[in-house]
Tab-separated table of C-alpha atoms in Angstrom:
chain	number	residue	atom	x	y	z
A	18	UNK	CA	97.045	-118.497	22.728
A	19	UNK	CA	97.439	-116.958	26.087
A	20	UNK	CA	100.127	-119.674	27.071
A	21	UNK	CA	102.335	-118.512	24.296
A	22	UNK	CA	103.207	-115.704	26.335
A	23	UNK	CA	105.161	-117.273	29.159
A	24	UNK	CA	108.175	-118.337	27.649
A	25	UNK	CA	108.686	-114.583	26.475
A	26	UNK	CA	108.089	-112.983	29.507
A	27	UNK	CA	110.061	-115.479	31.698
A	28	UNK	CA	113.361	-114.259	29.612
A	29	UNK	CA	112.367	-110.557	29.775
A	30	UNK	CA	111.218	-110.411	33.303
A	31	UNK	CA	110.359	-113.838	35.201
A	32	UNK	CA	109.001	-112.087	38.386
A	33	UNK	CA	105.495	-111.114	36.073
A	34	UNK	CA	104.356	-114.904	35.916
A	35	UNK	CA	106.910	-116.672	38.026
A	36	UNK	CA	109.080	-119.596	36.613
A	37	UNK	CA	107.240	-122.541	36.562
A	38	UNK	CA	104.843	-123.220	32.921
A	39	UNK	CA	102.405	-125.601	35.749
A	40	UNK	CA	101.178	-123.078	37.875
A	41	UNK	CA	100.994	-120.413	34.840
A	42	UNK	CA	99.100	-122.844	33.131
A	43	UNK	CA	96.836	-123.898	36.184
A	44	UNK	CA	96.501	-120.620	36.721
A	45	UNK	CA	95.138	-119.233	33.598
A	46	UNK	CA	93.796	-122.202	31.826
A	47	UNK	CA	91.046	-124.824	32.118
A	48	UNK	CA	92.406	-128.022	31.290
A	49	UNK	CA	90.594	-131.523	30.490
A	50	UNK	CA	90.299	-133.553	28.193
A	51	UNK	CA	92.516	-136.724	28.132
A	52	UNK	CA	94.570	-137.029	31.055
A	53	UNK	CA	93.619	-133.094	31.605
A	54	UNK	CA	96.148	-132.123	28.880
A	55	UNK	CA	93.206	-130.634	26.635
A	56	UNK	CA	92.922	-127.028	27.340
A	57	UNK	CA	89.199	-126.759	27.480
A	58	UNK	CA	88.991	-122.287	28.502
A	59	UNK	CA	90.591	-119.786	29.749
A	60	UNK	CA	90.264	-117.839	33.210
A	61	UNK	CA	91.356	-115.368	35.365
A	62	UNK	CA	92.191	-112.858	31.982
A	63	UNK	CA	91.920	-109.424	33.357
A	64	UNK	CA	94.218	-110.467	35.700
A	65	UNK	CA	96.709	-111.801	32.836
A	66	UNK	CA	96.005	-108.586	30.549
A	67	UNK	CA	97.138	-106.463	33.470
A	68	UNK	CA	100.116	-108.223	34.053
A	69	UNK	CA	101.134	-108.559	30.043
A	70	UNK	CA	100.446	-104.724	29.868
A	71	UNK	CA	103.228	-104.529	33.002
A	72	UNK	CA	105.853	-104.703	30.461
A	73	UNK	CA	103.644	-104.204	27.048
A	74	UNK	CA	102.776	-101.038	25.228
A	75	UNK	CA	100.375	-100.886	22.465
A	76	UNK	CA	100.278	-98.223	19.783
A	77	UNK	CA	97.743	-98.601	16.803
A	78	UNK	CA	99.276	-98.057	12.976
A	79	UNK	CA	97.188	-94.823	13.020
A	80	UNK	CA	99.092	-93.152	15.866
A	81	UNK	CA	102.596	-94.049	14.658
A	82	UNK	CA	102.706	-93.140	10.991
A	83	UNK	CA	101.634	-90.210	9.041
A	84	UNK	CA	99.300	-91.565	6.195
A	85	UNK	CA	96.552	-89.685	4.536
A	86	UNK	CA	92.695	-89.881	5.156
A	87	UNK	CA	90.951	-93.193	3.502
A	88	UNK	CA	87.573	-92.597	2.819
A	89	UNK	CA	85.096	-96.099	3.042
A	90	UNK	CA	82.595	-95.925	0.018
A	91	UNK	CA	79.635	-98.079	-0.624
A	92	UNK	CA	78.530	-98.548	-4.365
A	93	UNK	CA	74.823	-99.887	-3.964
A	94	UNK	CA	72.998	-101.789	-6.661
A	95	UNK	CA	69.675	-103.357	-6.539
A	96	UNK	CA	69.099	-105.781	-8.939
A	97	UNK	CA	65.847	-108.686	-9.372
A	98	UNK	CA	67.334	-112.054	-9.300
A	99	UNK	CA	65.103	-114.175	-7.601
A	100	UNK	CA	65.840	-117.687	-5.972
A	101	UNK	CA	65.797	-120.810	-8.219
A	102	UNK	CA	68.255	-122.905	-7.330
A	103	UNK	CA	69.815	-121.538	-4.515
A	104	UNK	CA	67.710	-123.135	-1.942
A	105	UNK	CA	68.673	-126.449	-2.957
A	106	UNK	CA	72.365	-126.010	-1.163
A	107	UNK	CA	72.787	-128.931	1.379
A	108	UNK	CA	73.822	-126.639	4.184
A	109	UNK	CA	74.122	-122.919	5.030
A	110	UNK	CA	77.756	-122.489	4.394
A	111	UNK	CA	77.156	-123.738	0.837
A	112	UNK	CA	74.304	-122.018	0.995
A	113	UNK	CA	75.722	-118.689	1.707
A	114	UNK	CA	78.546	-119.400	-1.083
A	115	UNK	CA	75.864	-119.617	-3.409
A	116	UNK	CA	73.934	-116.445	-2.407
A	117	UNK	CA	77.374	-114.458	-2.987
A	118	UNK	CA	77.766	-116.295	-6.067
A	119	UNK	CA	74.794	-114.544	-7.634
A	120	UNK	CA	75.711	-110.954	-6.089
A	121	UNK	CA	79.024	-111.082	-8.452
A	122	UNK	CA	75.791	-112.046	-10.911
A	123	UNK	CA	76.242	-116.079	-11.567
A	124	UNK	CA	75.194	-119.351	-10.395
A	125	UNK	CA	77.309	-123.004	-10.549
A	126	UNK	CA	74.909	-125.374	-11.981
A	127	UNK	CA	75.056	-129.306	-10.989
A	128	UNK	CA	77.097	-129.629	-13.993
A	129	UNK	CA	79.568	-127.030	-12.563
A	130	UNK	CA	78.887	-124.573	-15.371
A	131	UNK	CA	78.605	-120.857	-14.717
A	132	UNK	CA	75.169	-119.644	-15.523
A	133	UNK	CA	75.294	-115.905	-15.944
A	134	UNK	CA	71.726	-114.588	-13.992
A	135	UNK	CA	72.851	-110.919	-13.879
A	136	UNK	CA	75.051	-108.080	-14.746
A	137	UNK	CA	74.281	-105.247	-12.501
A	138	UNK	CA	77.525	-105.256	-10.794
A	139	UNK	CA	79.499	-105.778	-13.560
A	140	UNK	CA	77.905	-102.498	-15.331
A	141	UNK	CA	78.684	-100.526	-12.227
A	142	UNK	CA	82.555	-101.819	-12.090
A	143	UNK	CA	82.822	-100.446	-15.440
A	144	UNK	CA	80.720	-96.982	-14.638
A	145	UNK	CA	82.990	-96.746	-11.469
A	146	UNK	CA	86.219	-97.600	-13.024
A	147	UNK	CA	85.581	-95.204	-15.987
A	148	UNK	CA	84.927	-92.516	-13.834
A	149	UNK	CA	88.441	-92.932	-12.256
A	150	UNK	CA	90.362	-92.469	-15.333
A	151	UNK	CA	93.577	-93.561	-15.830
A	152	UNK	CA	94.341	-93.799	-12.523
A	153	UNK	CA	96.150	-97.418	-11.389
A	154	UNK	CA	93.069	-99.049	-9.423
A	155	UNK	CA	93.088	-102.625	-7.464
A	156	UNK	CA	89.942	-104.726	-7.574
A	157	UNK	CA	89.343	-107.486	-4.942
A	158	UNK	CA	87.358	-109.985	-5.775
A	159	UNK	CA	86.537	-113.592	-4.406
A	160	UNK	CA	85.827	-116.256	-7.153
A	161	UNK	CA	87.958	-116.487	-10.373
A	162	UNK	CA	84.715	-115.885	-12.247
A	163	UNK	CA	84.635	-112.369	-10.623
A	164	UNK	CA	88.607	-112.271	-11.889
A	165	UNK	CA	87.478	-112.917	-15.818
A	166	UNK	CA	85.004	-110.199	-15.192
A	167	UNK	CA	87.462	-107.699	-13.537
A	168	UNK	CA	89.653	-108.491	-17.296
A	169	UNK	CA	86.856	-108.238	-19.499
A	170	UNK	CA	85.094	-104.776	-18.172
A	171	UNK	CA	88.817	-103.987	-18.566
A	172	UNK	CA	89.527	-104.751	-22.027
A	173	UNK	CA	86.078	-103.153	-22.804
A	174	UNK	CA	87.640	-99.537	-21.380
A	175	UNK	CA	90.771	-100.026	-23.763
A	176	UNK	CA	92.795	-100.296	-20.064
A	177	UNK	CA	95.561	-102.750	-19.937
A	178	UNK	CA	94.749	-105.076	-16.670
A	179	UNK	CA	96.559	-107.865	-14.398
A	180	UNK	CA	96.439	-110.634	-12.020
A	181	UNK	CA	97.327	-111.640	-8.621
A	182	UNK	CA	95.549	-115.115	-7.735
A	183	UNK	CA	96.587	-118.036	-7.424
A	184	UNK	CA	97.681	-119.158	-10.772
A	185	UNK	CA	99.038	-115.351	-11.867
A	186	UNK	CA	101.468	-113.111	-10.392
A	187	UNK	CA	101.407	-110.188	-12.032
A	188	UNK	CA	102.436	-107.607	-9.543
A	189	UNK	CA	105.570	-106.051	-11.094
A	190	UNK	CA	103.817	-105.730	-14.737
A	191	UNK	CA	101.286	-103.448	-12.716
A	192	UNK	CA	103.349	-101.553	-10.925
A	193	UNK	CA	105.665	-100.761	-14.280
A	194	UNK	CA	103.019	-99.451	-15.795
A	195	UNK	CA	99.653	-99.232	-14.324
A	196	UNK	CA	96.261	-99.832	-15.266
A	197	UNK	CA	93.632	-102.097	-13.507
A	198	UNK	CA	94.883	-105.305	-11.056
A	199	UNK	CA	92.490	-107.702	-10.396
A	200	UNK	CA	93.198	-109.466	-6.707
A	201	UNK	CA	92.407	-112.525	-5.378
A	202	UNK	CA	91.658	-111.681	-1.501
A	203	UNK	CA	93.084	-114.559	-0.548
A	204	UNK	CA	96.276	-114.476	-2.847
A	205	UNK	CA	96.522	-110.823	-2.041
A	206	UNK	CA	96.548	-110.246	1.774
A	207	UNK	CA	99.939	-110.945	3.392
A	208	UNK	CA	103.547	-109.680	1.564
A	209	UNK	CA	102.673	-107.256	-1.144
A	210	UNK	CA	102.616	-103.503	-1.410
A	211	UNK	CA	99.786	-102.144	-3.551
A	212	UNK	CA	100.107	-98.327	-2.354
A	213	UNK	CA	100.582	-97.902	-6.296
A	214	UNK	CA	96.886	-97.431	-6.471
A	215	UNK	CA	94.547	-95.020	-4.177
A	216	UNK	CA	91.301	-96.450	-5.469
A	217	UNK	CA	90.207	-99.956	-4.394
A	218	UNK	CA	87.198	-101.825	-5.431
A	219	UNK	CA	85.792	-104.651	-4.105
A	220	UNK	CA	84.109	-106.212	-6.483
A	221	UNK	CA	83.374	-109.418	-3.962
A	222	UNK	CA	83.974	-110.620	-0.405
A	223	UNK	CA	85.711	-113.534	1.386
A	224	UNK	CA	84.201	-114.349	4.395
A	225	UNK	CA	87.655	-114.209	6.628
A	226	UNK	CA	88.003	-111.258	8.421
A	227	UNK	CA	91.711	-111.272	8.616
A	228	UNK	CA	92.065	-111.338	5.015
A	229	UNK	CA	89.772	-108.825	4.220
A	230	UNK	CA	91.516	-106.431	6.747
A	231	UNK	CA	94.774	-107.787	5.607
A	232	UNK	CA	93.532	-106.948	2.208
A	233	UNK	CA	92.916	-103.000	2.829
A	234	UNK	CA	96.414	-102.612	4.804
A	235	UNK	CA	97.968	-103.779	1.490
A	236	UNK	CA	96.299	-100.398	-0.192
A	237	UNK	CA	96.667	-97.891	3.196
A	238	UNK	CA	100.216	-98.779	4.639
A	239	UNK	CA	103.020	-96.974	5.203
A	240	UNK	CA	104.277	-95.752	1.786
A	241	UNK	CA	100.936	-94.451	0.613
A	242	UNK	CA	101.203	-90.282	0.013
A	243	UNK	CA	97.689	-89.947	-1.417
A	244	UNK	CA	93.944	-89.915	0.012
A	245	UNK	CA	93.048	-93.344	-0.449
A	246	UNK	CA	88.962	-94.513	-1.322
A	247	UNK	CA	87.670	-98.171	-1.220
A	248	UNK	CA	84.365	-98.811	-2.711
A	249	UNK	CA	82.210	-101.915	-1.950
A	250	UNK	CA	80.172	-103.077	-5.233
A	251	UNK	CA	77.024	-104.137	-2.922
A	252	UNK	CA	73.437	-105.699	-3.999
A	253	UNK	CA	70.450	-103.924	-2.693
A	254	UNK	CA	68.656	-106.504	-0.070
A	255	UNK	CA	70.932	-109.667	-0.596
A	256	UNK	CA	73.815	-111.420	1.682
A	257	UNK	CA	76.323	-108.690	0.917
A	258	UNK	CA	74.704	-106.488	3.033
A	259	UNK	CA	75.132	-108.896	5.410
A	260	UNK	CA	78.478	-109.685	5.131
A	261	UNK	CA	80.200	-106.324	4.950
A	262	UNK	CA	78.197	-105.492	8.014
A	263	UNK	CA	79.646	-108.298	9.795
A	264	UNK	CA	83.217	-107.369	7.939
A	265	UNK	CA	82.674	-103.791	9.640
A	266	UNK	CA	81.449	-104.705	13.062
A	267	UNK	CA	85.210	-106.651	12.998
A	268	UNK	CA	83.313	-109.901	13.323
A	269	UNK	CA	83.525	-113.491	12.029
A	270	UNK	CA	81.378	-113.405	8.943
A	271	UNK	CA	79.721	-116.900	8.741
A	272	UNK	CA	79.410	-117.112	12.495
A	273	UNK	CA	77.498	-113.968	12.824
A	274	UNK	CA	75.352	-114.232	9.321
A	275	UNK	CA	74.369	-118.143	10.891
A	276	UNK	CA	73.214	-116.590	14.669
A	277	UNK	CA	70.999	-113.586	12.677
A	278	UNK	CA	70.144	-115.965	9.870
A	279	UNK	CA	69.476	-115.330	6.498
């Protein structure tokens, strides 16, 4: 929040936005709501930004340290899986859950069984990770279905694999030894170091922006000496076109996917 911001720069230097949290706030908020407590907008920000930036400097990771290139692969499929039952989804959040659900090639019946309607991607996981050799690789994935998948293509190679999610935590028995780690994006964002690998897969997407950008700074941080690539496992003409457009254009997936439609 904008607000958050006046505390700090009333012990650094109170002459920027004066000493009194009313006429800050006045000033650069729209307040309603119940007896106008209920900030309602903002205003007035150019004029903030230039005065934050009076004492702030900014400097981008890229500028400050010395990593190598990362190259940002696409791995296209197209597979023919129809519709059935996806258009029965009670609204287009569950809806759009669904439609990602049979990208990583399954549906959740009624009964809450997974129904296996495809296996495109998980042929070109193992075509992509067998390629790569023995190299230590991280896959990201979204649903714990995708997870099982990530183990099993493994086991198929003869390459030892582990877990971060949130029932496993398997990052020290990867970085002894290697071999493939399958991530939860959401269990793998924030607080580990995965510059152990310079391959990344994602095998799925989340639809959060910040964890999906959290997720690649895990891989290309400070501490990474090699050329890092991340490949996107992505179905030909379905909603994960969509969504790692959205994911690129550094916008809010489900918000932007619901204004252009399906």
């Amino acid at each position: 929040s904008p607000l958050d911001i006046y505390a700090q720069y009333r012990a650094l230097d109170d002459s920027v936005f004066g000493t009194s949290v009313t006429r800050f706030r006045a000033r650069y908020a729209v307040m309603g709501g119940y007896e106008m407590k209920e900030i309602k907008g903002w205003r007035r920000q150019e004029e903030l930004q230039s005065k934050f930036y009076s004492l702030a400097h900014r400097v981008k990771a890229a500028d400050v340290l010395d990593l190598p290139p990362m190259l940002d692969m696409a791995e296209e499929f197209i597979a023919d899986l129809g519709n059935g039952q996806i258009a029965t989804a009670a609204n287009a959040l569950t809806r759009l859950l669904r439609l990602q659900q049979v990208t990583s090639g399954f549906l959740r019946d009624e009964h809450g069984v997974d129904v296996v309607v495809d296996t495109g991607k998980r042929k070109l996981l193992g075509e992509l990770v067998e390629d790569m050799g023995n190299e230590p690789i991280v896959v990201f994935c979204r649903f714990r279905k995708d997870l099982e998948t990530v183990h099993d293509v493994a086991e198929k190679l003869g390459r030892p694999s582990f877990e971060i999610s949130g029932s496993r935590k398997e990052l020290d028995l990867w970085n002894s030894g290697g071999g493939i780690l399958a991530v939860q994006i959401q269990s793998g964002g924030l607080g580990i170091d995965l510059t152990l690998a310079r391959y990344a897969i994602y095998y799925s997407l989340g639809f959060s922006l910040g964890d999906y950008l959290q997720s690649v700074a895990r891989v290309y941080r400070y501490g990474q000496t090699k050329p890092v690539a991340i490949y996107h496992l992505i179905a030909d003409r379905t909603v994960d076109q969509q969504v790692l457009a959205a994911l690129a254009a550094r916008e809010e997936v489900v918000e932007t996917i619901m204004r252009r439609g399906l």
